[in-house]
């Protein structure tokens, strides 16, 4: 009830209330684009297959002068996969320990990014080349406050344009451009890519990169679909430049979750030239995060963080205060932040330690040490996950009223395509 949310409010304000004043408001009033990079893991950055870079565009972007790149960034998804990542980005809450929050808690009250930005004059839209019932997005997006949802109905879902889960990334981004241009600025737009999805199939005409040779079809093909996605993104960036949007848009690219599961460790050992121990597997949960901010000098940031930390980071760049909102994460550009990254199963990584299935490892060496080194952080992680779960299971944001925030009215939102 109301008492519980007050306790939680006090906890998050005491623990996550930090920022970097130097960057606060640097992107004030700019458009915001998020791109979900399907199944894209950090080990792919700068990886060379037979001497050839797999993702040359994304490799270069790491060093772009207006881009912050985070090399110790981790996904924190559970069974809800892509949708769990979306949930964290927009709510700064953890997804659920079981099932997908998009499926089971879509009718909750949220104070999510699209609704927060609406209060600052932003239009919001999600773009995805699959149909709106997938992951129950149609219902959940209404609760998150999305004004537009361009799903498969808005795309040419022909045989040539689709494979696996839906639109191929190249036609997806190409067909998205006119829809994006039709939005009133400033906009908040989210693009959910699909081509780099397990088991990573490509039509022959889309193959522009050799397959790997690691004795595992999915792993071998992962290089090809990642390369295809890289080319699609490059085209998307060029289109944004051509339309004049690039210089007034913050672009956030993030890997949604791992692509190569533990079932493929034999091949992954060959890919990386090292045995995939539980410690290594935890390190492999890194996914890339890029934040491009026009006019601001970027850098490679080594802070340890996860998807739950993105919302305060982006809001602060936009010059929007986050104290008012229940936020289980902290600004990745702040220098005094706690660098604790809970995984959804209660394991965690910090800048010093990795804690997996009850075993504590030192990051620097990967060697096990006395569990007591991880004990106090373990308690913090349990508390974070537990309090966040209380918010979601108890629908506690019903009782919370951030000042200046207009609650979402689901009944005003409708995503059906109206043919004219
Ligand atoms: C489908 C897309 C892929 O709409 O989000 O889902 P995933 O299996 O990665 O969660
Ligand atoms: Mn996904």
PDB file of C-alpha atoms and ligand atoms in Angstrom, residues 38 81-82 128 130 134-135 137 165 194 197 256-257, ligand 1:
ATOM      1  CA  UNK A  38      18.887  -7.930 -31.043  1.00  0.00           C
ATOM      2  CA  UNK A  81      14.097 -11.284 -23.148  1.00  0.00           C
ATOM      3  CA  UNK A  82      13.648  -8.312 -25.543  1.00  0.00           C
ATOM      4  CA  UNK A 128       8.942  -3.062 -34.637  1.00  0.00           C
ATOM      5  CA  UNK A 130       6.553  -7.992 -35.863  1.00  0.00           C
ATOM      6  CA  UNK A 134       4.030 -10.338 -29.584  1.00  0.00           C
ATOM      7  CA  UNK A 135       5.193 -10.012 -25.970  1.00  0.00           C
ATOM      8  CA  UNK A 137       3.258  -5.139 -26.480  1.00  0.00           C
ATOM      9  CA  UNK A 165      10.587 -13.254 -36.352  1.00  0.00           C
ATOM     10  CA  UNK A 194      15.238  -8.461 -35.343  1.00  0.00           C
ATOM     11  CA  UNK A 197      17.909 -13.333 -33.591  1.00  0.00           C
ATOM     12  CA  UNK A 256      19.045  -6.431 -25.461  1.00  0.00           C
ATOM     13  CA  UNK A 257      20.396  -9.753 -24.083  1.00  0.00           C
TER      14      UNK A 257
HETATM   15  C1  LIG B   1       9.980 -10.344 -31.242  1.00  0.00           C
HETATM   16  C2  LIG B   1      11.285  -9.861 -30.730  1.00  0.00           C
HETATM   17  C3  LIG B   1      12.238 -10.985 -30.368  1.00  0.00           C
HETATM   18  O1  LIG B   1       8.983  -9.388 -31.272  1.00  0.00           O
HETATM   19  O2  LIG B   1      11.116  -8.965 -29.703  1.00  0.00           O
HETATM   20  O3  LIG B   1      11.992 -11.453 -29.125  1.00  0.00           O
HETATM   21  P1  LIG B   1      13.037 -12.179 -28.163  1.00  0.00           P
HETATM   22  O4  LIG B   1      12.886 -13.649 -28.418  1.00  0.00           O
HETATM   23  O5  LIG B   1      14.425 -11.727 -28.441  1.00  0.00           O
HETATM   24  O6  LIG B   1      12.574 -11.767 -26.817  1.00  0.00           O
END
